[in-house]
Amino acid sequence: MNLVYADEQGNVYDHPDYIALARSGDMIVEIMEDELIPLPDGATLVSLPFSKPIALDPDTGEMQVIGDGAQAVGALLPQGYTRLNIPGYVKSDPNEKFPLFGYTAVVWKDGEFYVTAEQCDEPERWDPENCDRDELKIEVDRLLTTYPENRLYKHLSNCALEYECLTASNTFLNRWEGGVPVSFSCNAGCFGCISEQPDDSGFVAPQTRMNFKPQVDEVTQIMLEHLKHPDSIISFGQGCEGEPSTQVKTIVEAMKQVRSQTDQGYININTNAGLTDFIRAIVDEGLDLMRVSTISALDDHYNAYYRPRGYTLKNVEKSLIYAAEQGVYTSINYLIFPGVTDREEEIEAMIDFCKRTKLKMIQMRNLNIDPESYLNLIPKAKGEIYGMKQMLQIFREELPDVVIGSYTHVPPKEFRRK
């Protein structure tokens, strides 16, 4: 499995003399054959700026830093795929930070690119190739014309056309899971927030957060347009907004109006679930699905990343338990990182957390972050590091009734709340 690297112009090559290596946390590791799958459709190869690739010299058996302007290369995976390793690299400038993406180790093998990843879900619905850009533009124009005063449609049109956000695109294409953002504020200060970063963070947020409070009628218009099929999902809580439950009154009133007119589809919230009383009010109004973002079931790790304001991980747990008891199909949006999520203490804590909350699904999501910044932020490992592939196997064995996936699904019929 040959090293893959890029030159200063971004051209990608394989190196015939060196074997690719990867990273797990801050450790350089060998890549195992059973960790490799062909580069998936919809994946993108990118160079890692300010980096040099690390490889294995088969003649000496020693690691080698590749210079002469070479940069490390990683793959950005589509939804449905869980990365097992990070690319092998060292930074040419330790003060520089990578853009906020989830980089996966990539190699050249048997005449094609392979990545260290495992397929955890069906990728078809979230493959960018399945979004017809011409059709999308037509539908954006149609809905902007139909609802010329709706600021949310204008906001989402930028997300769909400029950022090529698939959830926003689905909102206009009236298919699968669509988004309806409602909040410009948040009760957490996530270290890796993709929509808002402090000026001194060193990161550039890849998305622009919404800057207005939507009216109830703006929200209900989008919900009613989308919820026209039995399997439609409309979701509060998008990457372009803060915490949706901070706008609990808007959400509750919109749900009330929508459900007085249609029982089609499912209403979902993507939330940090820290505002337990607000989550209860939303659940009581008839919420169908709830996906809770988390990075750990250990307080010190959770707090270091989320930097919660006025809530704790215990509040998150209470919200999940309450929702499950009311028949909501509950998931976690699990932000995972090789060399951290697969630590012994992390695995044990998360398994116990899933059992206590009666969780139905774990959505494995590759954490978009600069590795060094993240590893310097969180607690050091205390126990053994198992590797991501073994971690996934442990979850499947210890949580046989919990679905391991990658994105929000239509739940089984027995979980439908009507």
mmCIF file with all atom_site columns, C-alpha atoms in Angstrom, residues 142-312:
data_model
loop_
_atom_site.group_PDB
_atom_site.id
_atom_site.type_symbol
_atom_site.label_atom_id
_atom_site.label_alt_id
_atom_site.label_comp_id
_atom_site.label_asym_id
_atom_site.label_entity_id
_atom_site.label_seq_id
_atom_site.pdbx_PDB_ins_code
_atom_site.Cartn_x
_atom_site.Cartn_y
_atom_site.Cartn_z
_atom_site.occupancy
_atom_site.B_iso_or_equiv
_atom_site.pdbx_formal_charge
_atom_site.auth_seq_id
_atom_site.auth_comp_id
_atom_site.auth_asym_id
_atom_site.auth_atom_id
_atom_site.pdbx_PDB_model_num
ATOM 1   C CA . ARG A 1 142 ? -40.052 28.237 -7.255 1.00 0.00 ? 142 ARG A CA 1
ATOM 2   C CA . LEU A 1 143 ? -40.165 28.366 -3.451 1.00 0.00 ? 143 LEU A CA 1
ATOM 3   C CA . LEU A 1 144 ? -38.565 31.816 -3.248 1.00 0.00 ? 144 LEU A CA 1
ATOM 4   C CA . THR A 1 145 ? -41.260 33.027 -5.634 1.00 0.00 ? 145 THR A CA 1
ATOM 5   C CA . THR A 1 146 ? -44.030 31.268 -3.717 1.00 0.00 ? 146 THR A CA 1
ATOM 6   C CA . TYR A 1 147 ? -42.843 32.644 -0.345 1.00 0.00 ? 147 TYR A CA 1
ATOM 7   C CA . PRO A 1 148 ? -41.093 35.941 -1.184 1.00 0.00 ? 148 PRO A CA 1
ATOM 8   C CA . GLU A 1 149 ? -41.280 37.221 2.413  1.00 0.00 ? 149 GLU A CA 1
ATOM 9   C CA . ASN A 1 150 ? -39.934 34.048 4.027  1.00 0.00 ? 150 ASN A CA 1
ATOM 10  C CA . ARG A 1 151 ? -36.425 34.859 5.267  1.00 0.00 ? 151 ARG A CA 1
ATOM 11  C CA . LEU A 1 152 ? -35.742 31.216 6.094  1.00 0.00 ? 152 LEU A CA 1
ATOM 12  C CA . TYR A 1 153 ? -36.117 30.152 2.480  1.00 0.00 ? 153 TYR A CA 1
ATOM 13  C CA . LYS A 1 154 ? -33.698 32.919 1.464  1.00 0.00 ? 154 LYS A CA 1
ATOM 14  C CA . HIS A 1 155 ? -31.226 31.775 4.126  1.00 0.00 ? 155 HIS A CA 1
ATOM 15  C CA . LEU A 1 156 ? -31.533 28.121 3.100  1.00 0.00 ? 156 LEU A CA 1
ATOM 16  C CA . SER A 1 157 ? -31.135 28.974 -0.576 1.00 0.00 ? 157 SER A CA 1
ATOM 17  C CA . ASN A 1 158 ? -27.606 30.187 0.185  1.00 0.00 ? 158 ASN A CA 1
ATOM 18  C CA . CYS A 1 159 ? -26.898 27.002 2.151  1.00 0.00 ? 159 CYS A CA 1
ATOM 19  C CA . ALA A 1 160 ? -28.135 24.858 -0.738 1.00 0.00 ? 160 ALA A CA 1
ATOM 20  C CA . LEU A 1 161 ? -26.608 26.730 -3.683 1.00 0.00 ? 161 LEU A CA 1
ATOM 21  C CA . GLU A 1 162 ? -23.403 28.186 -2.235 1.00 0.00 ? 162 GLU A CA 1
ATOM 22  C CA . TYR A 1 163 ? -22.428 25.685 0.479  1.00 0.00 ? 163 TYR A CA 1
ATOM 23  C CA . GLU A 1 164 ? -24.062 22.770 -1.369 1.00 0.00 ? 164 GLU A CA 1
ATOM 24  C CA . CYS A 1 165 ? -25.541 21.574 1.935  1.00 0.00 ? 165 CYS A CA 1
ATOM 25  C CA . LEU A 1 166 ? -27.506 18.427 1.185  1.00 0.00 ? 166 LEU A CA 1
ATOM 26  C CA . THR A 1 167 ? -29.966 18.902 4.052  1.00 0.00 ? 167 THR A CA 1
ATOM 27  C CA . ALA A 1 168 ? -30.823 22.391 2.820  1.00 0.00 ? 168 ALA A CA 1
ATOM 28  C CA . SER A 1 169 ? -31.044 21.026 -0.728 1.00 0.00 ? 169 SER A CA 1
ATOM 29  C CA . ASN A 1 170 ? -33.488 18.362 0.435  1.00 0.00 ? 170 ASN A CA 1
ATOM 30  C CA . THR A 1 171 ? -35.696 21.116 1.863  1.00 0.00 ? 171 THR A CA 1
ATOM 31  C CA . PHE A 1 172 ? -36.113 22.549 -1.635 1.00 0.00 ? 172 PHE A CA 1
ATOM 32  C CA . LEU A 1 173 ? -36.267 19.178 -3.398 1.00 0.00 ? 173 LEU A CA 1
ATOM 33  C CA . ASN A 1 174 ? -38.964 17.956 -0.971 1.00 0.00 ? 174 ASN A CA 1
ATOM 34  C CA . ARG A 1 175 ? -37.218 14.676 -0.234 1.00 0.00 ? 175 ARG A CA 1
ATOM 35  C CA . TRP A 1 176 ? -35.833 12.707 2.706  1.00 0.00 ? 176 TRP A CA 1
ATOM 36  C CA . GLU A 1 177 ? -34.508 14.810 5.619  1.00 0.00 ? 177 GLU A CA 1
ATOM 37  C CA . GLY A 1 178 ? -34.862 18.564 5.187  1.00 0.00 ? 178 GLY A CA 1
ATOM 38  C CA . GLY A 1 179 ? -33.781 21.302 7.552  1.00 0.00 ? 179 GLY A CA 1
ATOM 39  C CA . VAL A 1 180 ? -35.542 24.264 9.134  1.00 0.00 ? 180 VAL A CA 1
ATOM 40  C CA . PRO A 1 181 ? -33.093 26.357 11.222 1.00 0.00 ? 181 PRO A CA 1
ATOM 41  C CA . VAL A 1 182 ? -34.599 28.462 13.994 1.00 0.00 ? 182 VAL A CA 1
ATOM 42  C CA . SER A 1 183 ? -31.829 29.716 16.295 1.00 0.00 ? 183 SER A CA 1
ATOM 43  C CA . PHE A 1 184 ? -28.979 32.223 16.063 1.00 0.00 ? 184 PHE A CA 1
ATOM 44  C CA . SER A 1 185 ? -27.845 31.636 19.676 1.00 0.00 ? 185 SER A CA 1
ATOM 45  C CA . CYS A 1 186 ? -26.359 28.699 21.542 1.00 0.00 ? 186 CYS A CA 1
ATOM 46  C CA . ASN A 1 187 ? -25.915 27.520 25.107 1.00 0.00 ? 187 ASN A CA 1
ATOM 47  C CA . ALA A 1 188 ? -22.579 25.857 24.279 1.00 0.00 ? 188 ALA A CA 1
ATOM 48  C CA . GLY A 1 189 ? -19.289 27.198 22.965 1.00 0.00 ? 189 GLY A CA 1
ATOM 49  C CA . CYS A 1 190 ? -18.135 24.152 21.039 1.00 0.00 ? 190 CYS A CA 1
ATOM 50  C CA . PHE A 1 191 ? -14.430 24.146 20.317 1.00 0.00 ? 191 PHE A CA 1
ATOM 51  C CA . GLY A 1 192 ? -15.072 22.875 16.787 1.00 0.00 ? 192 GLY A CA 1
ATOM 52  C CA . CYS A 1 193 ? -18.223 24.838 15.976 1.00 0.00 ? 193 CYS A CA 1
ATOM 53  C CA . ILE A 1 194 ? -18.625 25.017 12.199 1.00 0.00 ? 194 ILE A CA 1
ATOM 54  C CA . SER A 1 195 ? -20.853 28.107 12.184 1.00 0.00 ? 195 SER A CA 1
ATOM 55  C CA . GLU A 1 196 ? -19.294 30.448 14.757 1.00 0.00 ? 196 GLU A CA 1
ATOM 56  C CA . GLN A 1 197 ? -15.721 30.812 16.008 1.00 0.00 ? 197 GLN A CA 1
ATOM 57  C CA . PRO A 1 198 ? -14.217 33.481 18.266 1.00 0.00 ? 198 PRO A CA 1
ATOM 58  C CA . ASP A 1 199 ? -11.763 35.833 16.556 1.00 0.00 ? 199 ASP A CA 1
ATOM 59  C CA . ASP A 1 200 ? -8.796  34.382 18.455 1.00 0.00 ? 200 ASP A CA 1
ATOM 60  C CA . SER A 1 201 ? -9.601  30.689 17.861 1.00 0.00 ? 201 SER A CA 1
ATOM 61  C CA . GLY A 1 202 ? -7.316  30.289 14.854 1.00 0.00 ? 202 GLY A CA 1
ATOM 62  C CA . PHE A 1 203 ? -10.110 28.479 12.997 1.00 0.00 ? 203 PHE A CA 1
ATOM 63  C CA . VAL A 1 204 ? -12.237 29.763 10.158 1.00 0.00 ? 204 VAL A CA 1
ATOM 64  C CA . ALA A 1 205 ? -15.875 28.664 10.462 1.00 0.00 ? 205 ALA A CA 1
ATOM 65  C CA . PRO A 1 206 ? -16.790 27.066 7.105  1.00 0.00 ? 206 PRO A CA 1
ATOM 66  C CA . GLN A 1 207 ? -20.413 28.212 7.347  1.00 0.00 ? 207 GLN A CA 1
ATOM 67  C CA . THR A 1 208 ? -22.179 31.460 8.237  1.00 0.00 ? 208 THR A CA 1
ATOM 68  C CA . ARG A 1 209 ? -24.656 31.268 11.111 1.00 0.00 ? 209 ARG A CA 1
ATOM 69  C CA . MET A 1 210 ? -28.146 32.640 10.623 1.00 0.00 ? 210 MET A CA 1
ATOM 70  C CA . ASN A 1 211 ? -28.476 36.134 12.104 1.00 0.00 ? 211 ASN A CA 1
ATOM 71  C CA . PHE A 1 212 ? -32.213 36.559 12.647 1.00 0.00 ? 212 PHE A CA 1
ATOM 72  C CA . LYS A 1 213 ? -35.044 35.069 14.677 1.00 0.00 ? 213 LYS A CA 1
ATOM 73  C CA . PRO A 1 214 ? -37.578 33.437 12.342 1.00 0.00 ? 214 PRO A CA 1
ATOM 74  C CA . GLN A 1 215 ? -41.287 33.968 12.816 1.00 0.00 ? 215 GLN A CA 1
ATOM 75  C CA . VAL A 1 216 ? -43.607 31.044 13.460 1.00 0.00 ? 216 VAL A CA 1
ATOM 76  C CA . ASP A 1 217 ? -45.277 31.376 10.068 1.00 0.00 ? 217 ASP A CA 1
ATOM 77  C CA . GLU A 1 218 ? -41.864 31.220 8.314  1.00 0.00 ? 218 GLU A CA 1
ATOM 78  C CA . VAL A 1 219 ? -41.121 27.959 10.119 1.00 0.00 ? 219 VAL A CA 1
ATOM 79  C CA . THR A 1 220 ? -44.548 26.409 9.508  1.00 0.00 ? 220 THR A CA 1
ATOM 80  C CA . GLN A 1 221 ? -44.434 27.222 5.788  1.00 0.00 ? 221 GLN A CA 1
ATOM 81  C CA . ILE A 1 222 ? -41.246 25.228 5.377  1.00 0.00 ? 222 ILE A CA 1
ATOM 82  C CA . MET A 1 223 ? -42.489 22.372 7.549  1.00 0.00 ? 223 MET A CA 1
ATOM 83  C CA . LEU A 1 224 ? -45.788 22.054 5.687  1.00 0.00 ? 224 LEU A CA 1
ATOM 84  C CA . GLU A 1 225 ? -44.059 22.175 2.302  1.00 0.00 ? 225 GLU A CA 1
ATOM 85  C CA . HIS A 1 226 ? -41.713 19.377 3.320  1.00 0.00 ? 226 HIS A CA 1
ATOM 86  C CA . LEU A 1 227 ? -44.037 17.086 5.276  1.00 0.00 ? 227 LEU A CA 1
ATOM 87  C CA . LYS A 1 228 ? -45.991 15.842 2.286  1.00 0.00 ? 228 LYS A CA 1
ATOM 88  C CA . HIS A 1 229 ? -44.913 12.201 2.321  1.00 0.00 ? 229 HIS A CA 1
ATOM 89  C CA . PRO A 1 230 ? -45.165 9.499  5.008  1.00 0.00 ? 230 PRO A CA 1
ATOM 90  C CA . ASP A 1 231 ? -41.362 9.155  5.206  1.00 0.00 ? 231 ASP A CA 1
ATOM 91  C CA . SER A 1 232 ? -40.482 12.861 5.100  1.00 0.00 ? 232 SER A CA 1
ATOM 92  C CA . ILE A 1 233 ? -38.315 14.164 7.947  1.00 0.00 ? 233 ILE A CA 1
ATOM 93  C CA . ILE A 1 234 ? -38.062 17.857 8.829  1.00 0.00 ? 234 ILE A CA 1
ATOM 94  C CA . SER A 1 235 ? -35.313 18.773 11.286 1.00 0.00 ? 235 SER A CA 1
ATOM 95  C CA . PHE A 1 236 ? -34.668 21.631 13.657 1.00 0.00 ? 236 PHE A CA 1
ATOM 96  C CA . GLY A 1 237 ? -30.984 22.125 14.404 1.00 0.00 ? 237 GLY A CA 1
ATOM 97  C CA . GLN A 1 238 ? -28.653 22.624 11.436 1.00 0.00 ? 238 GLN A CA 1
ATOM 98  C CA . GLY A 1 239 ? -24.978 23.399 11.015 1.00 0.00 ? 239 GLY A CA 1
ATOM 99  C CA . CYS A 1 240 ? -25.853 27.004 10.152 1.00 0.00 ? 240 CYS A CA 1
ATOM 100 C CA . GLU A 1 241 ? -27.575 27.714 13.480 1.00 0.00 ? 241 GLU A CA 1
ATOM 101 C CA . GLY A 1 242 ? -27.079 27.588 17.224 1.00 0.00 ? 242 GLY A CA 1
ATOM 102 C CA . GLU A 1 243 ? -29.020 25.385 19.641 1.00 0.00 ? 243 GLU A CA 1
ATOM 103 C CA . PRO A 1 244 ? -32.624 25.071 18.364 1.00 0.00 ? 244 PRO A CA 1
ATOM 104 C CA . SER A 1 245 ? -34.224 24.479 21.763 1.00 0.00 ? 245 SER A CA 1
ATOM 105 C CA . THR A 1 246 ? -33.320 28.045 22.789 1.00 0.00 ? 246 THR A CA 1
ATOM 106 C CA . GLN A 1 247 ? -36.242 28.967 20.502 1.00 0.00 ? 247 GLN A CA 1
ATOM 107 C CA . VAL A 1 248 ? -38.618 26.607 22.262 1.00 0.00 ? 248 VAL A CA 1
ATOM 108 C CA . LYS A 1 249 ? -41.695 28.868 21.938 1.00 0.00 ? 249 LYS A CA 1
ATOM 109 C CA . THR A 1 250 ? -41.278 29.145 18.179 1.00 0.00 ? 250 THR A CA 1
ATOM 110 C CA . ILE A 1 251 ? -40.757 25.388 17.810 1.00 0.00 ? 251 ILE A CA 1
ATOM 111 C CA . VAL A 1 252 ? -43.722 24.413 19.988 1.00 0.00 ? 252 VAL A CA 1
ATOM 112 C CA . GLU A 1 253 ? -46.122 26.810 18.270 1.00 0.00 ? 253 GLU A CA 1
ATOM 113 C CA . ALA A 1 254 ? -44.935 25.745 14.800 1.00 0.00 ? 254 ALA A CA 1
ATOM 114 C CA . MET A 1 255 ? -45.347 22.066 15.674 1.00 0.00 ? 255 MET A CA 1
ATOM 115 C CA . LYS A 1 256 ? -48.825 22.750 17.020 1.00 0.00 ? 256 LYS A CA 1
ATOM 116 C CA . GLN A 1 257 ? -49.888 24.521 13.831 1.00 0.00 ? 257 GLN A CA 1
ATOM 117 C CA . VAL A 1 258 ? -48.327 21.914 11.547 1.00 0.00 ? 258 VAL A CA 1
ATOM 118 C CA . ARG A 1 259 ? -49.818 18.926 13.327 1.00 0.00 ? 259 ARG A CA 1
ATOM 119 C CA . SER A 1 260 ? -53.259 20.574 13.234 1.00 0.00 ? 260 SER A CA 1
ATOM 120 C CA . GLN A 1 261 ? -52.997 20.410 9.432  1.00 0.00 ? 261 GLN A CA 1
ATOM 121 C CA . THR A 1 262 ? -51.093 17.191 8.677  1.00 0.00 ? 262 THR A CA 1
ATOM 122 C CA . ASP A 1 263 ? -49.920 14.003 10.355 1.00 0.00 ? 263 ASP A CA 1
ATOM 123 C CA . GLN A 1 264 ? -47.547 13.186 7.503  1.00 0.00 ? 264 GLN A CA 1
ATOM 124 C CA . GLY A 1 265 ? -43.840 12.582 8.064  1.00 0.00 ? 265 GLY A CA 1
ATOM 125 C CA . TYR A 1 266 ? -41.632 12.976 11.094 1.00 0.00 ? 266 TYR A CA 1
ATOM 126 C CA . ILE A 1 267 ? -40.472 15.980 13.111 1.00 0.00 ? 267 ILE A CA 1
ATOM 127 C CA . ASN A 1 268 ? -36.869 15.719 14.318 1.00 0.00 ? 268 ASN A CA 1
ATOM 128 C CA . ILE A 1 269 ? -34.612 17.909 16.430 1.00 0.00 ? 269 ILE A CA 1
ATOM 129 C CA . ASN A 1 270 ? -30.813 17.910 16.324 1.00 0.00 ? 270 ASN A CA 1
ATOM 130 C CA . THR A 1 271 ? -29.840 19.283 19.727 1.00 0.00 ? 271 THR A CA 1
ATOM 131 C CA . ASN A 1 272 ? -27.286 19.266 22.519 1.00 0.00 ? 272 ASN A CA 1
ATOM 132 C CA . ALA A 1 273 ? -30.272 18.503 24.821 1.00 0.00 ? 273 ALA A CA 1
ATOM 133 C CA . GLY A 1 274 ? -28.832 20.531 27.664 1.00 0.00 ? 274 GLY A CA 1
ATOM 134 C CA . LEU A 1 275 ? -31.983 22.597 28.253 1.00 0.00 ? 275 LEU A CA 1
ATOM 135 C CA . THR A 1 276 ? -34.002 19.742 29.714 1.00 0.00 ? 276 THR A CA 1
ATOM 136 C CA . ASP A 1 277 ? -37.173 21.717 30.485 1.00 0.00 ? 277 ASP A CA 1
ATOM 137 C CA . PHE A 1 278 ? -37.272 23.093 26.945 1.00 0.00 ? 278 PHE A CA 1
ATOM 138 C CA . ILE A 1 279 ? -36.683 19.632 25.482 1.00 0.00 ? 279 ILE A CA 1
ATOM 139 C CA . ARG A 1 280 ? -39.573 18.286 27.564 1.00 0.00 ? 280 ARG A CA 1
ATOM 140 C CA . ALA A 1 281 ? -41.902 20.953 26.158 1.00 0.00 ? 281 ALA A CA 1
ATOM 141 C CA . ILE A 1 282 ? -40.869 20.068 22.591 1.00 0.00 ? 282 ILE A CA 1
ATOM 142 C CA . VAL A 1 283 ? -41.255 16.336 23.252 1.00 0.00 ? 283 VAL A CA 1
ATOM 143 C CA . ASP A 1 284 ? -44.687 16.887 24.797 1.00 0.00 ? 284 ASP A CA 1
ATOM 144 C CA . GLU A 1 285 ? -45.847 18.726 21.663 1.00 0.00 ? 285 GLU A CA 1
ATOM 145 C CA . GLY A 1 286 ? -45.377 15.541 19.644 1.00 0.00 ? 286 GLY A CA 1
ATOM 146 C CA . LEU A 1 287 ? -41.710 15.273 18.643 1.00 0.00 ? 287 LEU A CA 1
ATOM 147 C CA . ASP A 1 288 ? -40.998 12.062 16.716 1.00 0.00 ? 288 ASP A CA 1
ATOM 148 C CA . LEU A 1 289 ? -37.203 11.893 16.549 1.00 0.00 ? 289 LEU A CA 1
ATOM 149 C CA . MET A 1 290 ? -34.370 13.396 18.573 1.00 0.00 ? 290 MET A CA 1
ATOM 150 C CA . ARG A 1 291 ? -30.673 13.321 17.731 1.00 0.00 ? 291 ARG A CA 1
ATOM 151 C CA . VAL A 1 292 ? -28.367 14.529 20.494 1.00 0.00 ? 292 VAL A CA 1
ATOM 152 C CA . SER A 1 293 ? -24.859 15.707 19.726 1.00 0.00 ? 293 SER A CA 1
ATOM 153 C CA . THR A 1 294 ? -22.126 14.365 21.989 1.00 0.00 ? 294 THR A CA 1
ATOM 154 C CA . ILE A 1 295 ? -18.429 13.668 21.894 1.00 0.00 ? 295 ILE A CA 1
ATOM 155 C CA . SER A 1 296 ? -18.065 11.666 25.098 1.00 0.00 ? 296 SER A CA 1
ATOM 156 C CA . ALA A 1 297 ? -19.946 10.261 28.063 1.00 0.00 ? 297 ALA A CA 1
ATOM 157 C CA . LEU A 1 298 ? -17.142 11.471 30.364 1.00 0.00 ? 298 LEU A CA 1
ATOM 158 C CA . ASP A 1 299 ? -17.675 14.880 31.959 1.00 0.00 ? 299 ASP A CA 1
ATOM 159 C CA . ASP A 1 300 ? -14.120 16.194 31.620 1.00 0.00 ? 300 ASP A CA 1
ATOM 160 C CA . HIS A 1 301 ? -13.908 15.354 27.923 1.00 0.00 ? 301 HIS A CA 1
ATOM 161 C CA . TYR A 1 302 ? -17.452 16.569 27.182 1.00 0.00 ? 302 TYR A CA 1
ATOM 162 C CA . ASN A 1 303 ? -16.944 19.861 29.012 1.00 0.00 ? 303 ASN A CA 1
ATOM 163 C CA . ALA A 1 304 ? -13.590 20.552 27.364 1.00 0.00 ? 304 ALA A CA 1
ATOM 164 C CA . TYR A 1 305 ? -15.095 20.320 23.885 1.00 0.00 ? 305 TYR A CA 1
ATOM 165 C CA . TYR A 1 306 ? -18.660 21.631 24.316 1.00 0.00 ? 306 TYR A CA 1
ATOM 166 C CA . ARG A 1 307 ? -17.922 24.253 26.963 1.00 0.00 ? 307 ARG A CA 1
ATOM 167 C CA . PRO A 1 308 ? -21.583 24.132 28.096 1.00 0.00 ? 308 PRO A CA 1
ATOM 168 C CA . ARG A 1 309 ? -23.239 27.262 29.467 1.00 0.00 ? 309 ARG A CA 1
ATOM 169 C CA . GLY A 1 310 ? -25.675 26.566 32.269 1.00 0.00 ? 310 GLY A CA 1
ATOM 170 C CA . TYR A 1 311 ? -26.058 22.808 31.782 1.00 0.00 ? 311 TYR A CA 1
ATOM 171 C CA . THR A 1 312 ? -24.156 19.592 32.346 1.00 0.00 ? 312 THR A CA 1
#
